[in-house]
PDB file of C-alpha atoms in Angstrom:
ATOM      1  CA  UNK A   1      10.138 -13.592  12.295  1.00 71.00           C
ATOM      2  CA  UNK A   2       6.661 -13.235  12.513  1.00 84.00           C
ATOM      3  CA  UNK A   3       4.519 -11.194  10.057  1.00 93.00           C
ATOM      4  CA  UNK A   4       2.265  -8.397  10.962  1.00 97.00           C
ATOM      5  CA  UNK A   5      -0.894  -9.575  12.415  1.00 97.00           C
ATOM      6  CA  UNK A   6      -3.969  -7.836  12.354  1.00 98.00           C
ATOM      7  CA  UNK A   7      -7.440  -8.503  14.161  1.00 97.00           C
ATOM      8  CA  UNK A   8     -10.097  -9.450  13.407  1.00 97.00           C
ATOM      9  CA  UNK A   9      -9.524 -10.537   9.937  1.00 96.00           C
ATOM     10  CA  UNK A  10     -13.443 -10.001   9.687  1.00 97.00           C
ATOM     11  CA  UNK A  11     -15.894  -8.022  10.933  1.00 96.00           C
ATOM     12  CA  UNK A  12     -20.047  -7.086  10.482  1.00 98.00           C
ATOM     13  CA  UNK A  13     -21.369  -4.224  12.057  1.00 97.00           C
ATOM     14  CA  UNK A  14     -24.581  -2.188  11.355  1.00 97.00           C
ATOM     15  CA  UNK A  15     -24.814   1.690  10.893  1.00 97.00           C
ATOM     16  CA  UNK A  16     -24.296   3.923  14.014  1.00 97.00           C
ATOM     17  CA  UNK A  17     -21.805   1.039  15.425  1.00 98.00           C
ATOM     18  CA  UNK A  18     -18.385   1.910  16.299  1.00 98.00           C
ATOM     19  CA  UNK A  19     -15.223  -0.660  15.785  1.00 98.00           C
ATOM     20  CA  UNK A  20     -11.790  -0.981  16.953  1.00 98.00           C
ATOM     21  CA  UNK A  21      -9.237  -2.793  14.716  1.00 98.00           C
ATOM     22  CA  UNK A  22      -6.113  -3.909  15.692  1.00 98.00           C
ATOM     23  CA  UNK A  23      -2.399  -4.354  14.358  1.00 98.00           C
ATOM     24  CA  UNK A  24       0.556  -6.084  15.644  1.00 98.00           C
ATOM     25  CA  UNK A  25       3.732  -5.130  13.789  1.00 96.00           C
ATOM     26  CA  UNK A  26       6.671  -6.864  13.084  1.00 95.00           C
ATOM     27  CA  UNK A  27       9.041  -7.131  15.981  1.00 94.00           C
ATOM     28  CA  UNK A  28      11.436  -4.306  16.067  1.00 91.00           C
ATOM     29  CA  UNK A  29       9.140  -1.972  13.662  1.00 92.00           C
ATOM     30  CA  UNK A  30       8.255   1.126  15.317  1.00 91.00           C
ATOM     31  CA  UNK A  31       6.524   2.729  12.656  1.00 92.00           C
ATOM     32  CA  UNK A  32       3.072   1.565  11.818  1.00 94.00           C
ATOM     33  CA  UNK A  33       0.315   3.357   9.018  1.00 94.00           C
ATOM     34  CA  UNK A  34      -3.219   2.196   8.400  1.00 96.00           C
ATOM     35  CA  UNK A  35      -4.799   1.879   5.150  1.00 96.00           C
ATOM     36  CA  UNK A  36      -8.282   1.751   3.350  1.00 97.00           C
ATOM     37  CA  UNK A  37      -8.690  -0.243   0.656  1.00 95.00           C
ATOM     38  CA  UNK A  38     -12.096   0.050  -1.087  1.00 93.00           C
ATOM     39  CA  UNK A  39     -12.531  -0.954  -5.326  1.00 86.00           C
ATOM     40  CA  UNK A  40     -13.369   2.437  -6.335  1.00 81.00           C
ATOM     41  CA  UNK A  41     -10.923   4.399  -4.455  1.00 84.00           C
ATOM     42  CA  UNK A  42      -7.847   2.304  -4.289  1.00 87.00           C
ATOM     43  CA  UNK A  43      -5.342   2.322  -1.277  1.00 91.00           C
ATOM     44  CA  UNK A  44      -5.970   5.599   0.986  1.00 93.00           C
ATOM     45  CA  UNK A  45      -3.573   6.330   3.547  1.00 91.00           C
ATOM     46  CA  UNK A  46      -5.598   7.184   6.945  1.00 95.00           C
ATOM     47  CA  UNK A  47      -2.680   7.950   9.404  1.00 91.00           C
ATOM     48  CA  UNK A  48       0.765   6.954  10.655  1.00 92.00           C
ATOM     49  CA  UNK A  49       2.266   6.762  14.116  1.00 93.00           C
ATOM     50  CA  UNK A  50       5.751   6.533  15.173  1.00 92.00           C
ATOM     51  CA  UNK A  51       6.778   6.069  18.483  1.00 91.00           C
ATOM     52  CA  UNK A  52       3.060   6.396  20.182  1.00 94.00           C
ATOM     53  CA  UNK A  53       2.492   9.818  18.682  1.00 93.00           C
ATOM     54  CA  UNK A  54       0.559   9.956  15.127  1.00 93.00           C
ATOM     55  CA  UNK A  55       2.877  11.748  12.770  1.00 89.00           C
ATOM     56  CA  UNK A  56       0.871  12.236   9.778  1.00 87.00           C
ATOM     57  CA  UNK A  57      -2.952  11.928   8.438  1.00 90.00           C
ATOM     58  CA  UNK A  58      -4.785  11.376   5.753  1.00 90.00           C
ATOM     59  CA  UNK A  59      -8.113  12.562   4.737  1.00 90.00           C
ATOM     60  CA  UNK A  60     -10.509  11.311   6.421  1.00 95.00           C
ATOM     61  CA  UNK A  61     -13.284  12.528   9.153  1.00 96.00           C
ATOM     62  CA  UNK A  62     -12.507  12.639  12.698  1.00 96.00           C
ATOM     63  CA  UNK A  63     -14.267   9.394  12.887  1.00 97.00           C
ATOM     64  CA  UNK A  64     -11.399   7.480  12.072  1.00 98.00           C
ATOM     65  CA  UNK A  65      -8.797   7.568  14.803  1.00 97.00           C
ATOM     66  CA  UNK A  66      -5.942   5.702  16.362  1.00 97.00           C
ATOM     67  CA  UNK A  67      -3.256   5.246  18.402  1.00 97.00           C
ATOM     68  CA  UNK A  68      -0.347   3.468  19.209  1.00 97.00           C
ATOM     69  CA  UNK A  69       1.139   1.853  22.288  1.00 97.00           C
ATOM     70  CA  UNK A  70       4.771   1.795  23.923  1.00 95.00           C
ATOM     71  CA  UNK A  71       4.934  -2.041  22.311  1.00 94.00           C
ATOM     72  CA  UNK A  72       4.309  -0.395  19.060  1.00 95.00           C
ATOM     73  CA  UNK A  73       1.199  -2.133  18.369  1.00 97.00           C
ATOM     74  CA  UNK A  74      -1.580  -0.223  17.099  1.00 98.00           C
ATOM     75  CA  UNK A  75      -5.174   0.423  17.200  1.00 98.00           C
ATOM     76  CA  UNK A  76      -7.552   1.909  14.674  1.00 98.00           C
ATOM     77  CA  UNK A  77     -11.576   2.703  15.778  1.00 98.00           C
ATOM     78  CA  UNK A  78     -14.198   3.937  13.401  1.00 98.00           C
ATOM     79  CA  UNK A  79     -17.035   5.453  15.671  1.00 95.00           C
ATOM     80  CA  UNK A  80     -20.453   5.867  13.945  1.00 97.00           C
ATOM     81  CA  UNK A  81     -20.505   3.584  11.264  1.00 98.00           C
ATOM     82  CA  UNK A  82     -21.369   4.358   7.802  1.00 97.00           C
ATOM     83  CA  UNK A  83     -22.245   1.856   4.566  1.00 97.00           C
ATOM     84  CA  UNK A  84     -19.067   3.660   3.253  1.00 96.00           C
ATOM     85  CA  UNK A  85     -16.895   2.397   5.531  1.00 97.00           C
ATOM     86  CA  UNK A  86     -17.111  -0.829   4.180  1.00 97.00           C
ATOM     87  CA  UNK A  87     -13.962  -1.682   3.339  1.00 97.00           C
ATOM     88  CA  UNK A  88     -10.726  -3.829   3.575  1.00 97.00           C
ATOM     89  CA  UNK A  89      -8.557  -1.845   6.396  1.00 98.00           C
ATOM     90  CA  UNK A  90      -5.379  -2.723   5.924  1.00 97.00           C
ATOM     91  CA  UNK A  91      -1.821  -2.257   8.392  1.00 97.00           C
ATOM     92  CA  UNK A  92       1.327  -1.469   7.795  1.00 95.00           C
ATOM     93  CA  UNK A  93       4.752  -1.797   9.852  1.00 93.00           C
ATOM     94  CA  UNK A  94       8.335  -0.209   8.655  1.00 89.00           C
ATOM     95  CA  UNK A  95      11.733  -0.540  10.628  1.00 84.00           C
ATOM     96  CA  UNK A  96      11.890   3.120  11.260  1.00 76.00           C
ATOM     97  CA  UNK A  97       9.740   6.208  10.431  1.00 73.00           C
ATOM     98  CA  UNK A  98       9.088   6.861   6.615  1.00 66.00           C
ATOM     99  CA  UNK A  99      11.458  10.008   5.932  1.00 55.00           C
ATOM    100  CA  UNK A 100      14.460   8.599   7.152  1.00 47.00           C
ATOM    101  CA  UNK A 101      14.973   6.756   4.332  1.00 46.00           C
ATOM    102  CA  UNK A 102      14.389   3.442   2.632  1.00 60.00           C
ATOM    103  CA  UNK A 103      11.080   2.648   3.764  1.00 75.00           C
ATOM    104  CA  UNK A 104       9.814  -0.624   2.615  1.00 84.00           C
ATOM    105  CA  UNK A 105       6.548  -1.510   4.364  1.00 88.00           C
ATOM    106  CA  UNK A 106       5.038  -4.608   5.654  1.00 93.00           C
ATOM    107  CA  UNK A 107       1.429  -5.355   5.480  1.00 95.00           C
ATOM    108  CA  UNK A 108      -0.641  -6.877   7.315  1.00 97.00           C
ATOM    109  CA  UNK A 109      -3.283  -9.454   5.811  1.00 96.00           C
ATOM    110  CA  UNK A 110      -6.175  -6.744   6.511  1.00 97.00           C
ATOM    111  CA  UNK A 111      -9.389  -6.656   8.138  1.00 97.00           C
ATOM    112  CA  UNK A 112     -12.822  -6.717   6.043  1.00 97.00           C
ATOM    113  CA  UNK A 113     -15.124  -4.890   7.275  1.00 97.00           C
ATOM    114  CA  UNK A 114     -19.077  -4.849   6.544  1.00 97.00           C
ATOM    115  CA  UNK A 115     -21.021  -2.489   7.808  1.00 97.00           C
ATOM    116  CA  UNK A 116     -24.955  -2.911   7.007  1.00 96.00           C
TER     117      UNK A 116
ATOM    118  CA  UNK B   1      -4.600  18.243  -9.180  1.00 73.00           C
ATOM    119  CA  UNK B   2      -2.199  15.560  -8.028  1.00 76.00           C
ATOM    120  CA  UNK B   3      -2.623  11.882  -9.896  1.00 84.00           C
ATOM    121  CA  UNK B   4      -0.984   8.435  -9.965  1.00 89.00           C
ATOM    122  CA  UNK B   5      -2.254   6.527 -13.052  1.00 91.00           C
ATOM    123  CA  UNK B   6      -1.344   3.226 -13.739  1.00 91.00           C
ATOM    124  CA  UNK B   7      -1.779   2.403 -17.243  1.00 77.00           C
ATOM    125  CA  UNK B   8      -5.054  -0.406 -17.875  1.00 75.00           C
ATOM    126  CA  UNK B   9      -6.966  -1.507 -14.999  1.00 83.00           C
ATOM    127  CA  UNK B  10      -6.443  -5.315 -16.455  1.00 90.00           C
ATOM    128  CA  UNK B  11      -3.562  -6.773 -18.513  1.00 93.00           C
ATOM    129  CA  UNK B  12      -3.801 -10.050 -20.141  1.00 95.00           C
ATOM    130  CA  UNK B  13       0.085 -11.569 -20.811  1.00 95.00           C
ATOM    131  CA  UNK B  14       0.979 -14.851 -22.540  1.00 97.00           C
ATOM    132  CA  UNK B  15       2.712 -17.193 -20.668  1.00 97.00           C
ATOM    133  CA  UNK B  16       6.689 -16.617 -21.321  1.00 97.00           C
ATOM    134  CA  UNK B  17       6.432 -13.152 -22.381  1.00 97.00           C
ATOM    135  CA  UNK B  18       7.320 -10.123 -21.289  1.00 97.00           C
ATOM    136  CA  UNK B  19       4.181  -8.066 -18.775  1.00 96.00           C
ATOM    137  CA  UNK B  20       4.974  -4.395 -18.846  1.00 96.00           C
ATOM    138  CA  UNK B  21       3.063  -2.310 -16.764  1.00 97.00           C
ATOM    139  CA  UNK B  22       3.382   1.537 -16.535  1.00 96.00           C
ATOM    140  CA  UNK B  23       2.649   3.761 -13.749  1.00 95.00           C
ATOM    141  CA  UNK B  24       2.297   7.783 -14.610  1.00 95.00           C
ATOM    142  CA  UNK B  25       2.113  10.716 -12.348  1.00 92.00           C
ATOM    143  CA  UNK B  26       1.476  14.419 -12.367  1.00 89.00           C
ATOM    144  CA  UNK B  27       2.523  17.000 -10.094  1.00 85.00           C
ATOM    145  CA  UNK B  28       4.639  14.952  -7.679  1.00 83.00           C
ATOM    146  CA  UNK B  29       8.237  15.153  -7.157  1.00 81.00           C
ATOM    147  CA  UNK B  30       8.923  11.939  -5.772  1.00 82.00           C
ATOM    148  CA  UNK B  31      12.543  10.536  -3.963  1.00 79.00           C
ATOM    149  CA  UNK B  32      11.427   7.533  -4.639  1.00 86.00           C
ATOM    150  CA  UNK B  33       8.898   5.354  -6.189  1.00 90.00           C
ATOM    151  CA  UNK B  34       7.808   1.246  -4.977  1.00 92.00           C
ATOM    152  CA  UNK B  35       6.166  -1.603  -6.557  1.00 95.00           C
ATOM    153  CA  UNK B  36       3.971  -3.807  -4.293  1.00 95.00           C
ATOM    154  CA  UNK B  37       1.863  -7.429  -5.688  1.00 97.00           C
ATOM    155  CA  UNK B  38      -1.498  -8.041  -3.965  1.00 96.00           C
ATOM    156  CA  UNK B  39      -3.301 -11.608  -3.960  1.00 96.00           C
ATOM    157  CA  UNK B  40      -7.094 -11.417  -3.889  1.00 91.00           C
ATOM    158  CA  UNK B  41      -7.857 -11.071  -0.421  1.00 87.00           C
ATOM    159  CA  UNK B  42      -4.228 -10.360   1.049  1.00 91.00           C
ATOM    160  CA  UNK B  43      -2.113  -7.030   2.191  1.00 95.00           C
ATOM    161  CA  UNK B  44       0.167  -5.878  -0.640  1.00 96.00           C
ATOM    162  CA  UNK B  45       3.383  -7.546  -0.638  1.00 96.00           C
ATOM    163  CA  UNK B  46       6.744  -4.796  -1.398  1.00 93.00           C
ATOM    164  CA  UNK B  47       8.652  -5.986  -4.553  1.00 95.00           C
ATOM    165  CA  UNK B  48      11.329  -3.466  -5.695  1.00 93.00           C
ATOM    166  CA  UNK B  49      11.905   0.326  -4.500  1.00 91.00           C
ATOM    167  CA  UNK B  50      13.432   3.326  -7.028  1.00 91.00           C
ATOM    168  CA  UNK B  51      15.202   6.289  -6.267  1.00 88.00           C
ATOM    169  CA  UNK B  52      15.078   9.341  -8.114  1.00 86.00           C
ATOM    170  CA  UNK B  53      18.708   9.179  -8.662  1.00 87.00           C
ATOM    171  CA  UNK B  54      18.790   5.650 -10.043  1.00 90.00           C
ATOM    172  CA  UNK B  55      17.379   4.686 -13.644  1.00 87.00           C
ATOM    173  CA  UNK B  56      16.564   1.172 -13.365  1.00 95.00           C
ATOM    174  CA  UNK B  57      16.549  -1.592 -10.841  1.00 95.00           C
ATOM    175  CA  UNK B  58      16.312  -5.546 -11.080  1.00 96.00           C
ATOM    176  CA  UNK B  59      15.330  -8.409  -8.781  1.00 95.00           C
ATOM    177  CA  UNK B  60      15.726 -11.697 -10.352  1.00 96.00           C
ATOM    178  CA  UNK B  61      13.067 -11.663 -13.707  1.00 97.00           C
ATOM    179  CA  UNK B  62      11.521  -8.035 -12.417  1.00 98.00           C
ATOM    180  CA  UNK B  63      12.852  -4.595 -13.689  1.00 97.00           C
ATOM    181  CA  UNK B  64      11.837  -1.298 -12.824  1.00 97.00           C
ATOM    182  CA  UNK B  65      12.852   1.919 -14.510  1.00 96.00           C
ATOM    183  CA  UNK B  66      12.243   5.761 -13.544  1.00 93.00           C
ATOM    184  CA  UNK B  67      12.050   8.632 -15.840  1.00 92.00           C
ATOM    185  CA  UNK B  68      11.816  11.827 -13.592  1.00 89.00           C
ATOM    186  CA  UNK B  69      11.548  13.471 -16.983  1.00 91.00           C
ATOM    187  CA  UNK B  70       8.670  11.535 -17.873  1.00 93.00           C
ATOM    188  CA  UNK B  71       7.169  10.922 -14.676  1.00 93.00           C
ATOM    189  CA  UNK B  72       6.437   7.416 -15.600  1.00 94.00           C
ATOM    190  CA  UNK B  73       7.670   4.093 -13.863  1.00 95.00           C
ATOM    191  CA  UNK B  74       7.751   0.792 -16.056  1.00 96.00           C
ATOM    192  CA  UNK B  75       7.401  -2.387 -14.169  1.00 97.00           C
ATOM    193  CA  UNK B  76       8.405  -5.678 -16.141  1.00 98.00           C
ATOM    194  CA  UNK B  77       8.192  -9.024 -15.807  1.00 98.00           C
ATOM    195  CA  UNK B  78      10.163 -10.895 -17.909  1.00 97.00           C
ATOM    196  CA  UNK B  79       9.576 -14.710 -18.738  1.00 97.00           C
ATOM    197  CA  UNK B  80       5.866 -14.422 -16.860  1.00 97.00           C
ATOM    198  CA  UNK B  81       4.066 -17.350 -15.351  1.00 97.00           C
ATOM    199  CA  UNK B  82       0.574 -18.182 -14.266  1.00 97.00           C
ATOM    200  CA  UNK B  83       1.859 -17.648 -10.667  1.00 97.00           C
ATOM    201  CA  UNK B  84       2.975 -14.118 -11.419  1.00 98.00           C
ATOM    202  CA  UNK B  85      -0.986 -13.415 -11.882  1.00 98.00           C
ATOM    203  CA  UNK B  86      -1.748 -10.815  -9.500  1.00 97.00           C
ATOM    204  CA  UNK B  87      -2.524  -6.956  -8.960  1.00 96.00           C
ATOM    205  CA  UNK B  88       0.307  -4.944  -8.496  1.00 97.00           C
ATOM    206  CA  UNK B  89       0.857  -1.352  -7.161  1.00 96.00           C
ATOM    207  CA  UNK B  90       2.864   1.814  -7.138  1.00 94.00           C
ATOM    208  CA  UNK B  91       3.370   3.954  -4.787  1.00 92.00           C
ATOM    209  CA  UNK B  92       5.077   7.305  -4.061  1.00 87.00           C
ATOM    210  CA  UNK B  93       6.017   9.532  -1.617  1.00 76.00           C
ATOM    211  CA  UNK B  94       3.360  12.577  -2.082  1.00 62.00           C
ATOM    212  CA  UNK B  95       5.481  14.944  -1.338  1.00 60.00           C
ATOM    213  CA  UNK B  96       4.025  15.325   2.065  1.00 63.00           C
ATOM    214  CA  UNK B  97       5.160  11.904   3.583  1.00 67.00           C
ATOM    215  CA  UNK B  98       2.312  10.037   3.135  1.00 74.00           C
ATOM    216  CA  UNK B  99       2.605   7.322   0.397  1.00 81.00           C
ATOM    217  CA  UNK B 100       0.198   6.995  -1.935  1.00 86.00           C
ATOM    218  CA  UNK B 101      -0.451   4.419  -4.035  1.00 90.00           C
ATOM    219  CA  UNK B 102      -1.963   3.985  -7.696  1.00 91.00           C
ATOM    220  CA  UNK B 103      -5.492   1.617  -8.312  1.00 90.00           C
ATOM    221  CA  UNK B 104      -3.308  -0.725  -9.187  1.00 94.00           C
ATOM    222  CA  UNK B 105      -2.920  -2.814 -12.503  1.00 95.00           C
ATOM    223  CA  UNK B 106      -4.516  -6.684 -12.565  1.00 95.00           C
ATOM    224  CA  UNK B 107      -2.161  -8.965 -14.334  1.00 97.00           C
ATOM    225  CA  UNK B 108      -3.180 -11.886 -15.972  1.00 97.00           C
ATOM    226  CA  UNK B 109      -0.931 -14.741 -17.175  1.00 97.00           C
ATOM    227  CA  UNK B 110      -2.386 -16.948 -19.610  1.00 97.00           C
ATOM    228  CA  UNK B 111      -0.496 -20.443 -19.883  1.00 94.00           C
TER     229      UNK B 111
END
């Protein structure tokens, strides 16, 4: 079975830019989370979706939004680009939706992304 | 304020011994608690999940434990080798359903 697959693996943009990831997830995983990875903040959770509708949110600005389609793949965009959203954005798949239960999740190998 | 702490930012482990590596929280009541590895440049990869009800769990030479009491997860690795050289991660449910994850603990295994 294939992994989860994210796109690009690598990406430059310059301030004021605006980027759309995106995230395949394992075949048969309906629940899918994004991820920020930076060194001085860690892993931060930036939302979830579950069957197309986004079920929970981190903190983050409205800048960062998603969505997810009726093949479960997903798609994060970052409109107006700041140095600080340099970072490795990572993607996450689970069989079914995080409270039901044992939740192990699958990631993704992530998506650098520079901004200048 | 709710925190995750893991307990040194770097570890340095002789070959063949035993890596322990602690992860501490504060003001989280968590069902469960997971342990993830991540390679330089890679997603995290999940190793072993906890519940609340269960004290310790083992997966070949890794053992995890859970003090609720405490509110501290040990992570071991017993018999380490160079290849077990990575950063590795906990992660809880916040209480809220998002998981959140510690800064993670870099593990070095020198041979």
């Amino acid at each position: 079975k294939a992994g989860v697959t994210q796109t690009p693996r690598y990406l430059i943009k310059t301030r004021g830019q605006q980027v759309t990831l995106s995230c395949s997830p394992i075949s048969g995983h309906r629940s899918v989370s994004w991820y920020q990875q930076t060194p001085g903040q860690g892993l931060q959770f930036l939302f979830e979706y579950f069957s197309e509708t986004q079920r929970n949110k981190g903190n983050f600005p409205g800048r960062f939004s998603g969505r997810q389609f009726s093949n479960s793949r997903s798609e994060m965009n970052v409109s107006t680009l700041e140095l600080g959203d340099s970072a490795l954005y990572l993607c996450a798949s689970s069989l079914v939706y995080r409270p039901s239960g044992h939740n192990e999740q699958f990631f993704g190998p992530g998506t650098r992304l520079t901004v200048l | 304020s709710q925190k995750i702490e893991q307990n040194s930012e770097a570890l340095n482990i002789q070959e063949g011994k035993t890596a322990t590596l602690t992860c501490n929280y504060t003001n989280y009541s968590p069902a469960y608690l997971q342990w993830y590895r991540q390679d330089p440049g890679r997603g995290p990869v999940f190793l072993l999940l906890i519940r609340e009800n269960e004290k310790e769990k083992r997966k070949e030479r890794l053992k995890v434990t859970f003090d609720t009491t405490l509110k501290q997860s040990l992570f071991h690795i017993t018999a380490s080798q160079p290849a077990d050289s990575a950063t590795y991660l906990c992660a809880l449910d916040g209480g809220n359903e998002k998981l959140t994850f510690g800064t993670g603990t870099r593990l070095t295994i020198i041979p």
